[in-house]
Structures are given as C-alpha cells and as structure tokens.
C-alpha cells in the first residue's frame, strides 16, 4: 500500500531533528592508507565532451538508515544459452542447409542482412528425410519489432516440432546474390542442453588476467565440448581470441592476460563463445556471450584526508581532465557495536589534470536521525571517471572518523 | 514538547498537501520518439490518467532518443532537460513519473547518479515516486537473442542484427553490471532516493477469439507466441517478471488489480487496457 503522506513526513522529521543537533568534527584516518601506483599512459583514451551541467560540482547524500546493503562481490555474470547461430550465404540457403537440432521443438529465426532481400514464410521449406516439417506459428520482423524484439527488418521466425537430428532448411524462389548474408538463429527451449559461461570477475582492474569458464550441461551431467571464443572491445571490435583447455572437471577454461584500457562510454567488454558437442550421434551447438568491465585508472586517491565542520575532503592525483565522482557508504555503530548504514555519500566535480580534491558533505541530519554512534566509517569507497563511464579505484575498507 | 512537535508536523503536512502543485510525466521506453503521446502512449490513455490531477494541464509527455545508452545526453540528458523545463514552467512541487519498459532504466539512472548532471538533484527533489510500468530493470533474454552469436563466421558478426545501444544495454549480463555498479534499488544495493514502484505484467493472451487480446492493438501482440519461447512462464511477452521486479518495490502484479483479472502484455501496459489508466489516475 502506498502512503501518499510518508515522504512529506520524513522531510519534516529530518528538519525537526536538525534543529536539535550540534555536531563538531574530530579525527579522521584511513583504515588502510591507499597504495599509490604509477598510472598507465592514457594517450588513446579520451573523455567525452561535457555538457554545461557536467562542469558543475554536485554533492548528494542518500538515506540508507535501516537498509540492508551488502558489499559488492564482483562475481562474473553466469550466462546460459539453449541457442546457436549460423551465418550462411544466399546460394547455400537456396540449395538447402542442414541444421543440427537436439530436441523435439525449436524456434528458428531467419534474418536477411541485405537491405532489399525480402523473405516470405511461404518460401521456407523444412524437412527431415522424406518428412515435411510444418510451421506451428510464424511471425514477421515487423511483428517481432512491434513488441520490442529488435530483429532486422527482413526477418521471419517460426515455431516447429521435429525429431532430434538434422533439419533441412531451404528457401525457394529466393532472389539473392551468392554473397548475400543471412543469420539463422535456432533456439531449443525444451532441450536439456545448455551452455553456461562465466568470467572470474565482473569488474577487472586494468592489467588483470581475465579467466573464462564454460561447460555444456545436460540434465544431470556435463558433456565434452570443443570451444572457441573471443573478446570484443566496448566499441564492438574484436580484441583477442581465446584458447580453451579442459580443467579435468569437464569445464573449459581460457585465460587472457593484460586487459587494456578503453573508455566504457561505448559500452562493455564482451566474451563470445561457441560450443560444439558430439553426443550419441547427435550434434549439439550452443553460443553464449557475456559482459564485463575493466577499470580505467585515470586518477587515484592520494592519501590526503581532511574533515571540516561540514565536509570530508579527499585528495586526488588526477592524470586526465574529466568529471569524477567519489562515493562511499557512511556507517555508524549501534548499541551492540555493529556497524549499520546511515547514508550513501556522493560527490562529483570536473577536475583538471594534477592535484585535486573531492568533498563529501557530512549528512548531519541523517547521522542524528540514525541514532548511531562513532566511530563512523565510510566504506565501499569508489572513484569513477564519469566522462569515461569508467570505474577508476575501489577501496572497500575506506576511512573512519569520530565526532565530538 | 512531543505533542507540540506532533502538532507542528501535522499542520505542516496539511499545508504541504494543500500547497503541493502535482504534475505527471510520461516517460516512454526504447525508441526515438518525436510524438510519444500519439505513437507510444495514445491520447485516450493520457487523457484518462491526467484526470487525476487538480490541474489537468500539469502533465508532460517526454520525447527523447532512448535508442541510446541511458547515460547518453540524448537519453537521460534529454529527459533531464524536458523534466526540468516542465518543473520550472509549471512550478511543479510534487511530480509523479510514469515510465514504461526501458524508460524505467533512464529515470533510474537519474535517481541513482544524482552527481552526474547538476540538473538531477532538483528533479529528484520534486519526484514523489515513480510508477514503473513493466520496467526492464534486469534486461531481457530477447536483447541477448538479437545481439549475440554468429561471431565466428563473420568478422563483423556482432554488427549483424545490431539495432541500438539501448538494446545492447538491455542484455541481461549488461544490466547485471550496471545494477551492481551504477544503478541503485536492486537487492543488496542502496535504495533509490525516491520509491520506484513496479507494475508487473505476468502473462499474455493472444487468442484470436478472445476480445481482450485486442486491447492495445492485436497486431502488436502477434509476435508474442514466438518471443515467449525465450522467456519463462511469468512474463509479459518481452520481459520476465524477475526483470520487472528486479529493482524498487512491486506495487502490484497485473491480475491483482486489473479489471477481469486480465494480464497486461508488454504493449498493453502502455495503453488504456483493463482499467490500468484508472489505477494510475487514482494514484495521482
């Protein structure tokens, strides 16, 4: 049930609490002093142009009292797939291609990459040996796009029932040149076979080694597979191939050392993998992709830390003129000595190259409202380059301070 | 003393309610809209919902380029500009934001990253809450399906089927990263500064013999029989319930409040279907 008055009451309660408080500053220290590193060259990394609103400083605190906030575990996303893709040309499609299917039903999407190559459902012929396979449901690219599935314009998708094995797909009367490209996308939603793939982390530090693990899972077992894969940069360009080996436990593993720097304004890094398994005279194909990020260390906390009556000032060693944000979780101690959240502190400003400062505004109203006591901690300290959409530095232990 | 404070608070709440100038903003989903009132929301829906306002002129229909990433100046920057102008020109002090689909991610970007743009704090301060209709908070397997695969046969494989950065961003692994690192309101993360209420579509009806299937346009629902193959049993044909409920607070699942306990497909949740307009109107 929504309470239409609660937000107004909270504002007023905070104002009333403020009138009864008077806090003064005291000591402030790092829990563990930041380690200064030599920052890498940034010649190929450029910040996005800032709007006038991104040139101005902003301090903001979000109430976190009584909230359950957990530290980020930085685990890689586990991507799973029961589908695969084939890239074919017009000549092959006119002659007919074999699609290996491993279950009794599938959704098949055919998308033309050419601008003027229309595909009509009546042109599609599907068979298994002498048996013609009928299409249960069909949809056009326009129909799929209308509900948000952003397929290419010239697309036909269909649901079919069949036997596991080879499925013959042929397009009759296709007006196409031999080098026209088509994507065949096959989803087997009822198949027991799924490819699971994950990276060892979701956010890597620049220079880290990426580890990718993948396995083809059946209902209660893993199947041996041959795997290929590659890494693409945030702008979509291929960066490097992955070489998979087995780890002896049925998993395929690939490592890639020295992840480089790239602006994340273009998006995220991606891992693309494809697996093939020959199981009891059955060919199983699966593709899956996943995303990760790599920090761009254009700056770092330089260890300077100062508290005034109203602010906490953090020194920054900055190697690239950009807009930076520092954030951290302010915590205080309850009567049993446990640290509890008070507020998420956020501050950002446009910083020129060189020595700089970012300042948190002390949320005295929220500290009073929380009823929590010193020592206060600011944990999960994060420095981000907002102009590059990139994480820069994380110091989980943060700093602590007392107030008289 | 305590009684005096309570009395003061009650009077202040009363005067705030009396003085509040409430407005509503309609924020569309993925797409580059230039006339979202007609093309996305439809006027009969907007006109019904704004009847809940004391001043029915206090509404704005956002038109931005949500083919871009949520942080792009053409997406959240545009949204911030249009909301700021609306707040300023109408002197709005109490703003209800109604979003659909990816529009939920764009407003969540603003509420999660108040320091990114100096216009954001003022917008957040005016927001009463967000009513997020079928938000794609955890992405959708359908974005994975059109973006992934086909990578070894073609050097530019990833480009095939590539539509927009917004689709790329709504892949499930991407949204997982942004939820963990840039967006607030998911489990274990700090809460958003204002409440993000989800309205969740749980099922689709596409029978040609069922009149309810025609609400919002039958042709818009034809592809749902195909797209549901990528989704689990609780979905609106484009998003799984787990994505729609992935951030903020669930206000209600469709059948709990809609007339005839009808489910809302992904297209129906932005249309005047099954009394949803009245529910949103009464919420103002």
XYZ file of C-alpha atoms in Angstrom:
688
model
C 0.000 0.000 0.000
C 1.372 3.387 -0.976
C 1.416 6.117 1.691
C 0.891 9.454 -0.006
C 1.993 11.423 3.093
C 5.022 9.495 4.271
C 7.553 11.285 2.091
C 6.409 14.624 3.367
C 6.561 13.449 6.994
C 10.134 12.206 6.568
C 11.273 15.590 5.280
C 9.666 17.357 8.221
C 11.045 14.910 10.761
C 14.521 15.498 9.396
C 14.094 19.247 9.657
C 12.971 18.959 13.251
C 15.907 16.702 14.104
C 18.278 19.220 12.583
C 17.123 21.924 14.899
C 18.133 19.833 17.897
C 21.634 18.904 16.785
C 25.089 20.346 17.059
C 27.945 18.139 15.953
C 31.586 19.021 15.766
C 34.409 17.477 13.802
C 37.223 15.385 15.175
C 39.888 12.965 13.918
C 39.758 11.188 10.562
C 42.058 8.390 9.324
C 42.245 5.795 6.610
C 41.535 2.249 7.782
C 44.288 1.259 5.376
C 46.159 4.028 3.554
C 45.698 3.933 -0.260
C 48.641 2.483 -2.161
C 49.857 4.952 -4.757
C 50.531 3.358 -8.133
C 52.166 4.549 -11.312
C 49.218 5.249 -13.563
C 49.365 3.975 -17.145
C 49.622 6.112 -20.256
C 46.249 7.432 -21.376
C 47.151 8.672 -24.826
C 44.492 6.631 -26.582
C 41.742 7.264 -24.078
C 39.660 10.382 -24.492
C 36.924 11.719 -22.274
C 33.512 12.516 -23.696
C 32.647 16.163 -24.150
C 30.982 17.511 -21.027
C 27.740 19.428 -21.118
C 27.467 22.638 -19.126
C 25.654 20.716 -16.397
C 28.545 18.275 -16.096
C 31.038 21.052 -15.362
C 29.389 21.962 -12.046
C 30.063 20.339 -8.660
C 27.293 18.258 -7.061
C 27.172 16.779 -3.565
C 24.363 14.400 -2.727
C 23.586 12.004 0.123
C 21.007 9.221 0.060
C 19.347 7.988 3.235
C 20.448 4.408 3.963
C 19.171 4.095 7.522
C 17.732 0.646 8.273
C 18.634 -0.553 4.766
C 20.295 -3.885 4.069
C 23.334 -3.111 1.936
C 25.850 -5.776 1.072
C 29.370 -5.294 -0.230
C 29.648 -5.970 -3.959
C 31.070 -9.451 -4.523
C 32.335 -8.718 -8.028
C 31.380 -12.132 -9.334
C 31.166 -12.703 -13.053
C 27.707 -12.998 -14.572
C 26.704 -16.579 -15.382
C 25.314 -16.529 -18.921
C 23.362 -19.539 -20.176
C 22.106 -20.451 -23.621
C 19.996 -23.026 -25.393
C 20.509 -21.401 -28.750
C 23.026 -21.052 -31.543
C 23.541 -19.031 -34.704
C 24.602 -19.921 -38.222
C 25.882 -17.423 -40.750
C 25.012 -18.585 -44.288
C 25.004 -17.107 -47.761
C 22.142 -16.909 -50.228
C 23.484 -19.622 -52.518
C 23.671 -22.187 -49.727
C 20.235 -21.281 -48.453
C 18.755 -21.759 -51.918
C 20.348 -25.203 -52.185
C 19.423 -26.081 -48.595
C 21.406 -26.333 -45.369
C 21.383 -28.853 -42.527
C 20.656 -27.557 -39.041
C 21.567 -29.877 -36.162
C 18.720 -29.940 -33.633
C 18.907 -31.767 -30.324
C 15.333 -31.739 -29.084
C 11.750 -32.110 -30.311
C 10.955 -28.429 -30.859
C 12.670 -25.241 -31.887
C 12.166 -21.608 -32.763
C 14.026 -20.716 -35.935
C 14.636 -17.127 -36.976
C 15.927 -16.254 -40.430
C 17.185 -12.700 -40.826
C 18.457 -11.207 -44.038
C 21.332 -8.790 -43.656
C 20.669 -7.268 -47.074
C 18.532 -4.169 -47.207
C 16.262 -5.324 -50.005
C 16.118 -9.073 -49.581
C 12.571 -9.905 -48.608
C 11.825 -13.286 -47.054
C 8.345 -14.698 -47.199
C 7.216 -17.521 -44.957
C 5.832 -19.418 -47.949
C 9.372 -19.691 -49.373
C 10.606 -21.684 -46.402
C 10.800 -25.445 -46.769
C 11.695 -27.579 -43.763
C 12.188 -31.350 -43.830
C 13.732 -34.279 -42.038
C 14.464 -37.012 -44.556
C 11.250 -37.542 -46.526
C 9.113 -35.843 -43.860
C 7.996 -32.270 -44.409
C 8.013 -30.218 -41.189
C 5.104 -27.838 -40.739
C 5.397 -24.418 -39.144
C 3.266 -24.093 -35.998
C 3.485 -20.328 -35.591
C 5.094 -17.680 -37.758
C 5.933 -14.023 -37.165
C 7.499 -11.348 -39.334
C 10.244 -8.901 -38.408
C 7.649 -6.158 -38.154
C 5.582 -8.180 -35.690
C 8.615 -9.047 -33.572
C 9.834 -5.450 -33.560
C 6.403 -4.208 -32.528
C 6.759 -5.985 -29.200
C 10.350 -4.930 -28.675
C 12.417 -7.769 -30.145
C 14.797 -5.689 -32.225
C 15.414 -8.076 -35.123
C 16.426 -6.880 -38.611
C 13.538 -5.710 -40.789
C 13.662 -8.665 -43.177
C 13.086 -11.467 -40.706
C 10.828 -14.487 -40.432
C 10.596 -16.569 -37.254
C 8.709 -19.804 -36.748
C 7.985 -22.438 -34.156
C 8.307 -26.040 -35.265
C 8.132 -29.566 -33.884
C 10.565 -32.191 -35.159
C 12.787 -35.118 -34.239
C 16.325 -34.663 -32.897
C 18.849 -34.886 -35.722
C 19.458 -32.954 -38.925
C 16.822 -30.499 -40.091
C 16.933 -29.445 -43.734
C 16.158 -25.754 -44.341
C 15.693 -24.451 -47.864
C 14.413 -21.138 -49.202
C 12.611 -21.491 -52.507
C 12.455 -18.676 -55.045
C 14.888 -16.516 -53.148
C 16.069 -13.551 -55.199
C 19.565 -13.185 -53.835
C 23.174 -12.939 -54.845
C 25.545 -15.669 -53.693
C 27.301 -13.418 -51.220
C 24.164 -12.056 -49.535
C 24.291 -12.934 -45.858
C 21.628 -14.499 -43.685
C 21.639 -15.286 -39.985
C 19.883 -18.455 -38.873
C 19.154 -18.318 -35.156
C 17.978 -21.556 -33.545
C 16.525 -21.712 -30.037
C 15.731 -25.057 -28.435
C 13.745 -24.051 -25.341
C 12.848 -27.608 -24.326
C 16.296 -29.058 -24.853
C 18.131 -30.327 -21.752
C 21.418 -28.998 -23.138
C 22.545 -25.571 -22.065
C 25.866 -23.817 -22.345
C 26.873 -21.978 -19.163
C 29.719 -19.472 -19.261
C 31.119 -17.009 -16.764
C 34.057 -14.692 -16.246
C 36.003 -14.861 -12.982
C 35.030 -11.256 -12.181
C 32.535 -8.697 -13.405
C 34.920 -5.765 -12.941
C 38.631 -6.293 -13.645
C 41.473 -3.965 -12.771
C 43.471 -2.740 -15.758
C 46.280 -5.225 -16.390
C 44.439 -8.104 -14.714
C 44.160 -11.552 -16.267
C 40.680 -12.481 -17.494
C 39.535 -16.045 -16.860
C 36.567 -17.526 -18.735
C 34.965 -20.826 -17.739
C 32.318 -22.692 -19.713
C 30.542 -26.016 -19.633
C 27.804 -27.759 -21.579
C 25.283 -29.099 -19.107
C 22.721 -31.822 -19.710
C 20.012 -32.716 -17.191
C 22.439 -34.279 -14.718
C 25.824 -34.330 -16.412
C 28.418 -32.344 -18.328
C 29.183 -33.122 -21.946
C 32.621 -32.943 -23.559
C 32.815 -29.975 -25.900
C 35.051 -28.204 -28.365
C 35.063 -24.477 -27.721
C 36.058 -21.319 -29.473
C 35.755 -17.778 -28.252
C 36.954 -14.248 -28.435
C 36.909 -10.965 -26.576
C 35.467 -7.798 -28.071
C 36.218 -4.245 -27.023
C 33.475 -1.889 -25.790
C 33.223 -0.416 -29.295
C 32.500 -3.913 -30.641
C 35.818 -4.546 -32.351
C 37.434 -7.909 -31.879
C 40.292 -7.701 -29.364
C 41.713 -11.225 -28.991
C 40.916 -14.902 -29.486
C 40.510 -17.177 -26.504
C 42.268 -20.558 -26.313
C 40.274 -23.044 -24.262
C 41.667 -26.068 -22.459
C 39.908 -28.580 -20.223
C 40.410 -28.294 -16.482
C 39.867 -32.010 -15.822
C 36.452 -31.369 -14.269
C 34.508 -31.076 -17.501
C 34.946 -27.335 -17.667
C 36.632 -25.425 -20.459
C 38.912 -22.634 -19.289
C 40.627 -19.779 -21.120
C 42.840 -17.001 -19.787
C 43.787 -13.683 -21.291
C 46.476 -11.562 -19.653
C 46.921 -7.801 -19.539
C 43.479 -6.408 -20.227
C 43.989 -2.977 -21.767
C 42.298 0.382 -21.202
C 39.233 1.528 -23.097
C 36.535 4.102 -22.471
C 33.294 2.497 -21.313
C 31.227 5.260 -22.874
C 30.967 2.848 -25.794
C 29.605 0.060 -23.578
C 31.189 -3.011 -22.026
C 33.786 -5.593 -22.917
C 32.272 -8.882 -24.059
C 33.197 -12.554 -24.201
C 31.693 -14.503 -27.102
C 31.834 -18.299 -27.078
C 30.558 -21.141 -29.218
C 30.480 -24.802 -28.203
C 30.070 -27.996 -30.180
C 29.455 -31.459 -28.788
C 29.020 -34.804 -30.492
C 26.847 -36.855 -28.169
C 25.453 -40.273 -29.146
C 25.350 -39.455 -32.869
C 23.822 -36.091 -32.066
C 25.458 -32.754 -32.758
C 24.771 -30.045 -30.218
C 25.656 -26.435 -30.958
C 25.415 -23.597 -28.472
C 26.550 -19.942 -28.428
C 26.618 -17.570 -25.484
C 28.053 -14.147 -24.689
C 28.586 -12.175 -21.509
C 29.841 -8.760 -20.490
C 32.497 -7.422 -18.129
C 34.276 -4.147 -17.422
C 37.880 -3.082 -16.921
C 38.781 -0.126 -14.711
C 40.408 2.889 -16.336
C 42.872 4.288 -13.769
C 42.976 7.894 -14.857
C 43.313 9.077 -11.238
C 43.763 7.793 -7.705
C 43.178 8.752 -4.089
C 46.491 10.260 -2.953
C 46.002 9.622 0.744
C 45.110 13.174 1.753
C 42.088 13.206 4.008
C 40.710 16.141 5.922
C 37.493 16.864 7.794
C 35.981 20.264 8.382
C 32.772 21.113 10.199
C 30.658 20.357 7.165
C 32.768 18.332 4.758
C 35.231 15.495 4.276
C 37.893 16.345 1.693
C 39.652 13.632 -0.302
C 42.862 14.308 -2.199
C 43.020 13.055 -5.790
C 46.047 12.571 -8.021
C 44.471 13.192 -11.440
C 46.028 12.280 -14.797
C 43.118 13.192 -17.066
C 40.842 16.206 -17.034
C 37.394 14.688 -16.581
C 34.343 14.675 -14.370
C 34.971 12.408 -11.376
C 32.665 11.029 -8.734
C 33.621 9.716 -5.321
C 31.048 7.703 -3.382
C 31.046 5.735 -0.169
C 28.750 4.154 2.372
C 28.658 6.009 5.697
C 28.128 3.724 8.660
C 27.848 4.191 12.415
C 27.727 1.786 15.335
C 24.631 0.633 17.178
C 24.455 -0.164 20.891
C 25.689 -3.706 20.319
C 28.755 -2.455 18.460
C 27.620 -3.475 14.983
C 28.192 -1.125 12.054
C 24.949 -0.056 10.367
C 24.411 2.086 7.266
C 23.470 5.754 7.544
C 23.857 7.234 4.080
C 25.384 6.824 0.703
C 27.688 9.787 0.196
C 28.245 11.052 -3.338
C 30.209 13.953 -4.715
C 31.364 14.887 -8.212
C 33.145 17.700 -9.949
C 35.063 18.485 -13.098
C 38.744 18.042 -12.181
C 41.652 19.378 -14.174
C 44.782 17.309 -14.541
C 47.032 17.424 -11.462
C 46.323 17.577 -7.729
C 42.613 17.893 -6.972
C 40.041 17.462 -4.211
C 36.572 15.949 -3.972
C 34.476 16.762 -0.909
C 31.680 14.788 0.736
C 29.037 16.826 2.512
C 28.537 15.466 6.028
C 24.910 14.352 6.408
C 24.453 15.532 9.963
C 20.667 15.246 9.822
C 20.882 11.617 8.870
C 23.597 10.902 11.447
C 21.335 12.302 14.145
C 18.294 10.538 12.789
C 20.105 7.191 12.737
C 20.895 7.271 16.467
C 24.174 5.530 15.604
C 27.465 6.395 17.270
C 31.141 6.901 16.479
C 33.452 5.681 15.263
C 31.848 6.394 11.885
C 33.115 4.556 8.818
C 32.991 5.354 5.138
C 33.355 2.001 3.385
C 32.985 0.848 -0.239
C 34.832 3.960 -1.352
C 34.593 4.315 -5.115
C 36.229 6.689 -7.547
C 34.661 6.846 -11.008
C 35.511 8.784 -14.126
C 32.041 9.923 -15.202
C 33.352 11.253 -18.508
C 34.513 7.746 -19.450
C 31.717 5.866 -17.630
C 34.585 4.021 -16.010
C 35.345 2.777 -12.510
C 38.758 4.112 -11.509
C 39.560 2.873 -7.992
C 37.811 0.985 -5.194
C 38.893 0.980 -1.543
C 36.479 -1.217 0.379
C 37.953 -0.525 3.832
C 37.695 3.265 3.374
C 38.259 5.579 6.337
C 36.876 6.301 9.792
C 36.266 9.370 11.898
C 34.948 10.475 15.264
C 32.768 13.421 16.108
C 32.860 15.219 19.433
C 7.200 19.155 23.865
C 6.481 15.891 21.993
C 2.834 16.911 21.498
C 3.861 20.287 20.154
C 6.189 18.653 17.626
C 3.437 16.280 16.507
C 1.010 19.165 16.103
C 3.590 21.148 14.142
C 4.224 18.178 11.862
C 0.500 17.591 11.274
C -0.074 21.212 10.381
C 2.918 21.254 8.110
C 1.795 18.077 6.297
C -1.657 19.557 5.879
C -0.305 22.790 4.464
C 2.107 20.891 2.167
C -0.801 18.835 0.801
C -2.792 21.966 0.195
C 0.059 23.828 -1.451
C 1.576 20.993 -3.465
C 1.369 21.523 -7.187
C 1.220 17.992 -8.561
C 2.296 17.070 -12.064
C 2.739 13.864 -14.014
C 5.383 12.944 -16.578
C 5.039 10.135 -19.118
C 8.414 8.579 -19.978
C 8.482 6.227 -22.958
C 10.613 3.115 -23.479
C 13.233 2.175 -26.079
C 12.935 4.179 -29.286
C 13.494 7.649 -30.665
C 10.171 9.335 -30.040
C 9.052 12.606 -31.542
C 5.339 12.234 -30.795
C 5.113 9.761 -27.944
C 1.663 10.965 -26.906
C 0.132 9.595 -30.101
C 2.637 6.961 -31.106
C 3.556 5.417 -27.786
C 1.025 6.138 -25.037
C -2.048 7.160 -27.057
C -4.115 10.183 -26.111
C -7.098 8.305 -24.688
C -4.748 6.796 -22.109
C -3.013 10.082 -21.250
C -6.283 11.993 -21.058
C -7.772 9.404 -18.740
C -4.779 9.357 -16.382
C -4.389 13.141 -16.122
C -7.952 13.443 -14.880
C -6.440 12.595 -11.502
C -4.624 15.941 -11.393
C -6.096 19.012 -9.687
C -4.774 20.953 -12.668
C -5.091 18.687 -15.703
C -2.608 20.794 -17.656
C 0.199 19.738 -15.333
C 1.442 16.898 -17.493
C 4.327 16.370 -19.857
C 4.891 13.635 -22.440
C 8.600 13.074 -22.891
C 10.073 12.733 -26.394
C 13.716 11.651 -26.337
C 16.138 9.353 -28.100
C 16.053 6.223 -25.987
C 17.878 4.251 -28.652
C 20.970 5.498 -26.812
C 22.620 4.287 -23.619
C 20.800 5.524 -20.524
C 23.672 7.879 -19.591
C 23.820 9.477 -23.031
C 22.922 13.165 -23.254
C 20.310 12.225 -25.887
C 18.663 9.879 -23.351
C 18.938 10.898 -19.679
C 20.264 14.332 -20.654
C 17.229 14.934 -22.831
C 14.905 13.562 -20.133
C 16.519 15.836 -17.531
C 16.080 18.824 -19.824
C 12.388 18.164 -20.501
C 11.606 17.376 -16.852
C 13.463 20.498 -15.683
C 11.573 22.687 -18.140
C 8.257 21.155 -17.080
C 9.004 21.588 -13.377
C 10.114 25.157 -13.904
C 7.395 26.305 -16.304
C 4.532 24.755 -14.320
C 6.089 25.339 -10.903
C 5.707 21.643 -10.083
C 6.463 20.720 -6.479
C 5.170 17.149 -6.477
C 5.990 15.040 -9.531
C 4.717 11.541 -10.299
C 6.747 9.921 -13.066
C 5.125 7.160 -15.121
C 7.617 5.127 -17.130
C 7.299 2.190 -19.457
C 9.908 -0.506 -20.129
C 13.401 0.961 -20.695
C 12.123 4.382 -19.606
C 12.395 2.942 -16.097
C 16.139 2.468 -16.581
C 16.621 6.032 -17.775
C 14.835 7.603 -14.790
C 16.621 5.112 -12.506
C 19.909 6.343 -13.970
C 18.984 9.892 -12.952
C 17.903 8.861 -9.452
C 20.964 6.604 -8.969
C 23.542 9.077 -10.257
C 22.480 12.458 -8.879
C 26.020 13.790 -9.215
C 26.305 13.028 -12.936
C 24.489 16.194 -14.015
C 23.773 19.273 -11.910
C 20.115 19.252 -13.011
C 19.448 15.857 -11.443
C 19.181 16.818 -7.724
C 16.390 19.324 -8.358
C 14.437 16.778 -10.408
C 14.850 14.123 -7.709
C 13.728 16.553 -5.028
C 10.441 17.118 -6.881
C 9.683 13.453 -7.555
C 7.065 11.952 -5.244
C 7.604 8.485 -6.716
C 7.993 6.626 -9.979
C 5.318 4.284 -11.278
C 7.369 1.972 -13.484
C 5.164 0.015 -15.882
C 6.937 -3.197 -16.891
C 10.454 -1.836 -16.302
C 13.338 -3.758 -17.877
C 15.405 -3.478 -14.702
C 17.337 -6.709 -15.251
C 17.271 -6.690 -19.033
C 15.696 -9.293 -21.277
C 16.810 -12.515 -22.979
C 15.302 -11.057 -26.149
C 18.050 -8.424 -26.214
C 20.598 -11.232 -25.775
C 18.958 -13.081 -28.662
C 19.290 -10.257 -31.163
C 22.747 -9.117 -30.087
C 24.637 -12.336 -29.525
C 26.007 -15.157 -31.572
C 27.113 -15.542 -35.136
C 30.597 -14.462 -34.225
C 32.925 -16.864 -35.960
C 31.551 -16.944 -39.453
C 31.810 -13.206 -39.863
C 34.477 -10.805 -38.664
C 31.767 -8.240 -38.055
C 29.378 -10.779 -36.606
C 28.385 -8.663 -33.662
C 27.133 -5.989 -36.001
C 24.594 -8.293 -37.581
C 21.235 -7.577 -36.143
C 22.615 -4.596 -34.230
C 19.843 -2.100 -33.714
C 20.723 0.342 -30.989
C 22.798 0.944 -27.901
C 19.648 0.713 -25.803
C 19.058 -2.851 -26.979
C 22.716 -3.686 -26.401
C 22.445 -2.278 -22.883
C 19.353 -4.331 -22.068
C 21.195 -7.630 -22.460
C 20.945 -9.433 -19.141
C 24.691 -9.564 -18.441
C 24.986 -5.834 -19.171
C 22.142 -4.865 -16.856
C 23.672 -7.062 -14.158
C 26.871 -4.986 -14.383
C 25.066 -1.650 -14.359
C 22.809 -2.732 -11.492
C 25.865 -3.719 -9.445
C 27.979 -0.698 -10.280
C 25.871 2.256 -11.400
C 22.207 1.781 -10.569
C 20.515 1.670 -7.178
C 17.468 -0.165 -5.959
C 18.318 -3.815 -6.619
C 18.762 -6.338 -3.800
C 21.745 -5.544 -1.582
C 22.336 -2.134 -3.177
C 21.458 1.202 -1.573
C 17.861 2.277 -2.115
C 16.859 4.876 -4.639
C 16.249 8.342 -3.187
C 12.573 8.081 -4.215
C 10.446 4.964 -4.405
C 10.326 3.085 -7.687
C 7.004 1.213 -7.826
C 6.745 -1.634 -10.335
C 3.601 -2.658 -12.183
C 4.301 -6.154 -13.427
C 2.884 -7.913 -16.485
C 2.727 -11.634 -15.836
C 1.201 -13.219 -18.930
C -0.074 -12.616 -22.441
C -3.280 -13.591 -24.166
C -3.154 -13.795 -27.953
C -6.212 -15.829 -28.858
C -7.947 -14.501 -31.940
C -11.256 -15.468 -30.282
C -10.564 -13.505 -27.087
C -11.580 -9.846 -27.262
C -9.129 -8.972 -24.509
C -6.273 -9.885 -26.819
C -7.204 -6.920 -28.993
C -6.715 -4.221 -26.349
C -3.732 -2.131 -27.342
C -3.792 -3.499 -30.879
C -3.977 -7.175 -31.773
C -1.257 -6.936 -34.428
C 1.151 -5.667 -31.797
C 0.694 -8.907 -29.912
C 1.139 -11.352 -32.800
C 4.853 -11.910 -32.253
C 4.348 -12.833 -28.606
C 3.863 -16.519 -29.417
C 7.412 -16.510 -30.718
C 9.077 -14.293 -28.119
C 7.675 -16.258 -25.210
C 9.958 -19.138 -26.181
C 12.905 -17.119 -24.805
C 11.135 -16.259 -21.562
C 9.994 -18.184 -18.522
C 6.361 -18.769 -17.628
C 5.954 -15.447 -15.800
C 6.455 -12.766 -18.436
C 4.650 -10.064 -20.377
C 5.964 -11.352 -23.702
C 9.043 -9.121 -23.641
C 10.237 -9.131 -20.033
C 10.312 -11.785 -17.379
C 8.649 -10.875 -14.083
C 12.045 -11.156 -12.375
C 13.306 -8.296 -14.538
C 10.223 -6.162 -13.974
C 10.578 -6.752 -10.227
C 14.363 -6.513 -10.229
C 14.597 -3.005 -8.761
C 12.476 -0.979 -6.379
C 9.209 -2.187 -4.905
C 6.458 -4.144 -6.588
C 3.280 -2.097 -6.460
C 1.166 -4.874 -7.974
C 1.196 -7.713 -10.431
C -1.341 -7.083 -13.191
C -4.029 -9.627 -12.342
C -4.225 -8.450 -8.733
C -5.693 -5.089 -9.787
C -6.807 -5.119 -13.421
C -10.446 -5.448 -14.400
C -11.379 -9.042 -15.053
C -8.001 -10.030 -13.581
C -6.589 -9.673 -17.082
C -2.813 -9.913 -17.581
C -1.007 -6.992 -19.218
C 1.203 -7.833 -22.174
C 4.204 -5.586 -22.750
C 2.273 -3.433 -25.163
C -0.904 -3.342 -23.116
C 0.896 -1.872 -20.092
C 1.361 1.400 -22.019
C -2.215 1.536 -23.258
C -5.708 2.105 -21.867
C -6.322 -1.532 -21.057
C -8.183 -3.317 -18.276
C -8.580 -0.245 -16.039
C -4.844 0.401 -15.678
C -5.457 4.036 -16.624
C -7.909 4.413 -13.745
C -5.487 2.825 -11.288
C -2.773 5.269 -12.382
C -5.232 8.175 -12.318
C -6.295 7.400 -8.761
C -2.654 7.241 -7.720
C -2.126 10.912 -8.565
